[in-house]
XYZ file of C-alpha atoms in Angstrom:
293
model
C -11.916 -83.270 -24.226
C -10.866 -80.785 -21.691
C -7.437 -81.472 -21.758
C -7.303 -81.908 -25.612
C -8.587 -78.320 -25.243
C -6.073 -76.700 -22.838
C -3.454 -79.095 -24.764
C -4.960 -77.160 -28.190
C -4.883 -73.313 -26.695
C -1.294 -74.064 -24.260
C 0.065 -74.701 -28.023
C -1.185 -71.876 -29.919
C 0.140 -69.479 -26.760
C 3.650 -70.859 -27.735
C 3.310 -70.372 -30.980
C 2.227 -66.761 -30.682
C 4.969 -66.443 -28.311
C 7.325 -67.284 -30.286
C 6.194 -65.484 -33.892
C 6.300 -62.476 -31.191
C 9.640 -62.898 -30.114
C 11.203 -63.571 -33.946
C 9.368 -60.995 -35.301
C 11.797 -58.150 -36.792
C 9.364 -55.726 -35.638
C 10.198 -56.505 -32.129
C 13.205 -56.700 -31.429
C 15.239 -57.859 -28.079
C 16.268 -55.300 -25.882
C 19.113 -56.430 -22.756
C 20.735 -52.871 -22.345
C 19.463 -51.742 -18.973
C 20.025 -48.101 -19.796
C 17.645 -47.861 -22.503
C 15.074 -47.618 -20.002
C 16.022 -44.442 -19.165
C 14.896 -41.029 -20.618
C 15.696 -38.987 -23.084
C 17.949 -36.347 -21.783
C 18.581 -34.427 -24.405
C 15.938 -32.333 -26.903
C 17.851 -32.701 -29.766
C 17.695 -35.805 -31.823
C 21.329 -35.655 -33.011
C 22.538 -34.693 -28.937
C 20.771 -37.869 -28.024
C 22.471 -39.797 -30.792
C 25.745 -38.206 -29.651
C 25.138 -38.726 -25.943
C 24.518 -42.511 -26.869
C 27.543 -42.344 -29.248
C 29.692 -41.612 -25.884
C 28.094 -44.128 -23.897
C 28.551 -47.015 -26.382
C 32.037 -45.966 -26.825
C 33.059 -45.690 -22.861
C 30.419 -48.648 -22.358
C 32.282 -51.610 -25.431
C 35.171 -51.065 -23.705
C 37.518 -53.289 -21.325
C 40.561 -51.595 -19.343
C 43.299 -53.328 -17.357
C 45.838 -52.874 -15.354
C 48.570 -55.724 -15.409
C 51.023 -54.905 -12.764
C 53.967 -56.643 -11.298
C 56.615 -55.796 -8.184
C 59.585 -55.768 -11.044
C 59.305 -53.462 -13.480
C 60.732 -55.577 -16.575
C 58.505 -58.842 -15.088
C 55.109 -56.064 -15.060
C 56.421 -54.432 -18.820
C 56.952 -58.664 -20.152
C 53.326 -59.783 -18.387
C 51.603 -57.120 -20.169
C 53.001 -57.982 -23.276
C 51.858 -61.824 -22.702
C 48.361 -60.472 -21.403
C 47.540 -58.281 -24.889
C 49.182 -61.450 -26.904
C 46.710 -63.558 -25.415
C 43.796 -61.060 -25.745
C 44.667 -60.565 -29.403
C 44.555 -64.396 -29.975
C 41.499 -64.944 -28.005
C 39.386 -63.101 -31.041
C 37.461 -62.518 -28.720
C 38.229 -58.466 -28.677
C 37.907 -56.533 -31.591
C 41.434 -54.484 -31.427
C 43.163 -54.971 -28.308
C 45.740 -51.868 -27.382
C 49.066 -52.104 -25.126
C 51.583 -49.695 -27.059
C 50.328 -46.135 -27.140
C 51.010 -44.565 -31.053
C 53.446 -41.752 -31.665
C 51.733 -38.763 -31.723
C 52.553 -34.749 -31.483
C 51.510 -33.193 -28.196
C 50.359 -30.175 -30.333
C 47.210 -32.238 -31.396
C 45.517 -31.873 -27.743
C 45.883 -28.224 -28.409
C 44.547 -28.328 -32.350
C 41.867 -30.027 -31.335
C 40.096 -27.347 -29.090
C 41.885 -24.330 -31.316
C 38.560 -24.121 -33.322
C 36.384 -23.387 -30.253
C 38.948 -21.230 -27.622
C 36.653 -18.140 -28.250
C 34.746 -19.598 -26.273
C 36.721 -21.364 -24.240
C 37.089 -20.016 -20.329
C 38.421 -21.441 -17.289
C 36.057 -20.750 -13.933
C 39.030 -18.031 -13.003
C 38.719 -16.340 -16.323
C 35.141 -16.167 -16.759
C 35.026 -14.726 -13.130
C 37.525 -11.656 -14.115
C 35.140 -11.196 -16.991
C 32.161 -10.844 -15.477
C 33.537 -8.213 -12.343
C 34.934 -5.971 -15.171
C 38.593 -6.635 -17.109
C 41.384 -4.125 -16.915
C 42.747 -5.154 -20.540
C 45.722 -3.282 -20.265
C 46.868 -4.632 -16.826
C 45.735 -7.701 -17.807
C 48.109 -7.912 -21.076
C 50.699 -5.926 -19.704
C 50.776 -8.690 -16.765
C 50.739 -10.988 -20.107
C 53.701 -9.538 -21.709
C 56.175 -10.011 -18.676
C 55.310 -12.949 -17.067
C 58.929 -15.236 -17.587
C 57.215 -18.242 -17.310
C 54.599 -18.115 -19.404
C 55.059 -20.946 -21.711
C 52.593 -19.867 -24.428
C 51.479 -23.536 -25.598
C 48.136 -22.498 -27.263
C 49.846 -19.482 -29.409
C 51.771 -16.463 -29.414
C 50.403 -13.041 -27.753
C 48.963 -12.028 -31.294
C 46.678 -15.094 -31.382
C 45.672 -15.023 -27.604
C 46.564 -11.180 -26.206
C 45.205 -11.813 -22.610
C 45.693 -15.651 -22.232
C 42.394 -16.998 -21.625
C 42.976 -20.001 -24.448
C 46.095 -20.563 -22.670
C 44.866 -21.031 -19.222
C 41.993 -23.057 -20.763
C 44.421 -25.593 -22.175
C 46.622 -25.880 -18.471
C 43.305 -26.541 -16.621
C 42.798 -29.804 -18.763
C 43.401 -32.783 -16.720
C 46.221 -33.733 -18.807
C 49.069 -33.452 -16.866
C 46.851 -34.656 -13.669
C 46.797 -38.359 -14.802
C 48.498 -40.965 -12.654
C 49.387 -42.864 -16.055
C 52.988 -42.089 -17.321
C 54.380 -42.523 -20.752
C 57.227 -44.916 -20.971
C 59.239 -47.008 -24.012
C 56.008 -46.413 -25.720
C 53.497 -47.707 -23.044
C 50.943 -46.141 -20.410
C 52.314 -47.161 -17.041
C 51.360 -46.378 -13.273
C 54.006 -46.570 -10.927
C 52.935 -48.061 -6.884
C 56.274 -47.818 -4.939
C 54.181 -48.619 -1.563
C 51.974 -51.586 -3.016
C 52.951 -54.674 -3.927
C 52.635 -54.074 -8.096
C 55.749 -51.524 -8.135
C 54.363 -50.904 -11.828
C 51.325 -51.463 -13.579
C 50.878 -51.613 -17.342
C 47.593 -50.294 -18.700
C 46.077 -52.606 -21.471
C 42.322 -51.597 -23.236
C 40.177 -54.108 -25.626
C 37.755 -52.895 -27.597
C 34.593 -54.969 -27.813
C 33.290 -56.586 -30.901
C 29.716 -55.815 -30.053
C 27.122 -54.608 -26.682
C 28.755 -55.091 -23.227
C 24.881 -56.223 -22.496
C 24.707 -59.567 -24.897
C 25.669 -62.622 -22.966
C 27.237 -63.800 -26.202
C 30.097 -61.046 -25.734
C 30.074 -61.431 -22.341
C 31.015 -65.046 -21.955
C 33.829 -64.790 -24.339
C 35.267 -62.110 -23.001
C 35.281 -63.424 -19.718
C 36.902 -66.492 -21.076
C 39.260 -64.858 -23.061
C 40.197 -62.745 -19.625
C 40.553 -65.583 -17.541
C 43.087 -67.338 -20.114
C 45.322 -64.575 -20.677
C 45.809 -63.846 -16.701
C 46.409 -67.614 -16.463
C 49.107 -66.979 -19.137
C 50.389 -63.851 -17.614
C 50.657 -65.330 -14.455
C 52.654 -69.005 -15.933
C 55.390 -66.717 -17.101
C 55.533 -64.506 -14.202
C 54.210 -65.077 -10.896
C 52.592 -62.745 -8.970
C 51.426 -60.559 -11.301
C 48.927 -58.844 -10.201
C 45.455 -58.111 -13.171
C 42.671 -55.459 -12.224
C 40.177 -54.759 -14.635
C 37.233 -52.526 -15.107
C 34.418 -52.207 -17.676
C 30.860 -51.876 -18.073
C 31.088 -55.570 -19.466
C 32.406 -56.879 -16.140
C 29.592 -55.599 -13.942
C 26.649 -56.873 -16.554
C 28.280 -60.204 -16.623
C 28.171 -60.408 -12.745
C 24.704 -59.131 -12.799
C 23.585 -61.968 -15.224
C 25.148 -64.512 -13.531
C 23.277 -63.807 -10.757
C 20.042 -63.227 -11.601
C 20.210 -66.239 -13.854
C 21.221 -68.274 -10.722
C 18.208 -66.819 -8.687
C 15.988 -67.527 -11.425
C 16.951 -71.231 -11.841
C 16.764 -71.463 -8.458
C 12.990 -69.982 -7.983
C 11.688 -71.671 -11.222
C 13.223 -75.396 -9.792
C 11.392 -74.497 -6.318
C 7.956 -73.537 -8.078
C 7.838 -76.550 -9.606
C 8.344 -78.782 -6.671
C 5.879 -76.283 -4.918
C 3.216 -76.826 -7.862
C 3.451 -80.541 -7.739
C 3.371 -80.889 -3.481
C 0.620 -78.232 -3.936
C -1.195 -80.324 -6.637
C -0.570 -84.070 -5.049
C -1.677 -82.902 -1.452
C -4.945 -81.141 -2.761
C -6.059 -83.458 -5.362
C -4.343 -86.751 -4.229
C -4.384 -87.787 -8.554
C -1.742 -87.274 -11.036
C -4.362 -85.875 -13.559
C -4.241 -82.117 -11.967
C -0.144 -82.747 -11.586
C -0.036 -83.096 -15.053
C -2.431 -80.503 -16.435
C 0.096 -78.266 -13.757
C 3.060 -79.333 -15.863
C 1.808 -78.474 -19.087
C 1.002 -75.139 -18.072
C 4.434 -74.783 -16.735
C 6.160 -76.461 -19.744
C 4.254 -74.084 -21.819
C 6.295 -71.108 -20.328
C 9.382 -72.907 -20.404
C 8.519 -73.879 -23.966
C 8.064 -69.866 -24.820
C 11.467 -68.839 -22.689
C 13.362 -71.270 -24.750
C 11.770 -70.039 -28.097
C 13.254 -66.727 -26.970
């Protein structure tokens, strides 16, 4: 009767388990960083904040580099081809678009009222001599005068704005119509930047795996045409997949050593398989509600 009993309740416990777990009400949640607060006060800030995260986060870059130039610019081609076949990427980029520098600037035209560089907002605040100031403006040679002409910015400040933007600081080089880094010193004398945008969370396992297999193909194929090329990669992806690899190791690993400890435990206290197997239903029961989920 007893175990008819626990066998009764160890059943309904799964099944509540698992009408929990299903329910749409509930849903799973794997993404780490929703654990953390709110930052923001605003509703729509928060959405945007998460907006930028998603959008940095669902994405894979590499690097596919190569001691010849032509052998790095011909890998990377392979590499993207291989990507782009996988499926496993959503839209996979290697060749950057034509576009018109002037955009950068259009971009931030709406806002350069307000717009100040450390430098400029400094001079502001201790008290601005317009007329040196624009006279200074009016005769400097080398002023090239990208954001607009003196009418549209008299003293500059939308113009300094736009040459503090780390634009012109980036290691990555546009050439024959892709993003390249050049390493004289190392052993990949260029390195051909390749993104992949994912077709869904960095956090789901689903993603994960495929990508990862997807990855490890195209390298493989990268590498058949030319060897020693050289693939670094970086993405929020990458580290989650690591992560879950390893705690699902440790947890296999813990749950296969509980059960040996429950039935030693159970065999040297009670010297009967009756209290071993009660044991093992209550274990299957969990396992029974972890595979539901």
């Amino acid at each position: 009767m007893r175990v008819a009993r626990f066998a009764a309740w160890s059943g309904l416990a799964v099944l509540l388990a698992t009408a929990a777990l299903q329910s749409p009400s509930l849903p799973l949640q794997t993404d780490l960083l929703a654990l953390l607060p709110p930052t923001e006060r605003s509703a729509t800030a928060e959405r945007a904040v998460a907006a930028m995260r998603d959008a940095a986060g669902n994405r894979a870059v590499f690097l596919v580099g190569h001691a010849d130039p032509a052998a790095a610019r011909s890998a990377a081609t392979r590499f993207a081809q291989a990507l782009r076949g996988s499926g496993a990427f959503a839209a996979v980029q290697l060749e950057v678009p034509d576009f018109d520098p002037r955009a950068l600037i259009q971009m931030h035209r709406t806002f350069r009222f307000g717009l100040l560089t450390d430098a400029d907002r400094a001079a502001l605040e201790g008290g601005l001599d317009a007329e040196q100031w624009l006279l200074r403006r009016l005769n400097d040679p080398f002023r090239p005068g990208l954001a607009g002409s003196v009418a549209q910015d008299p003293f500059g400040f939308f113009d300094n704005f736009i040459a503090s933007l780390p634009y012109r600081q980036m290691r990555l080089e546009l050439e024959e119509g892709l993003l390249v880094a050049r390493d004289p010193g190392g052993a990949a004398g260029l390195q051909v930047l390749v993104t992949g945008e994912l077709p869904g969370s960095a956090y789901d396992d689903r993603v994960q795996r495929s990508v990862v297999t997807a990855v490890a193909a195209a390298e493989k194929a990268a590498r058949e045409r030319h060897p020693g090329t050289q693939v670094l990669r970086t993405g929020a992806l990458f580290f989650a997949e690591s992560a879950r690899s390893s705690a699902e190791r440790d947890v296999e690993l813990i749950g296969a050593g509980s059960i040996i400890g429950i039935v030693l435990l159970m065999f040297a206290v009670f010297r009967s398989l009756r209290p071993i197997a009660l044991g093992l239903v209550t274990v299957l029961a969990g396992l029974a509600a972890a595979a539901s989920a």
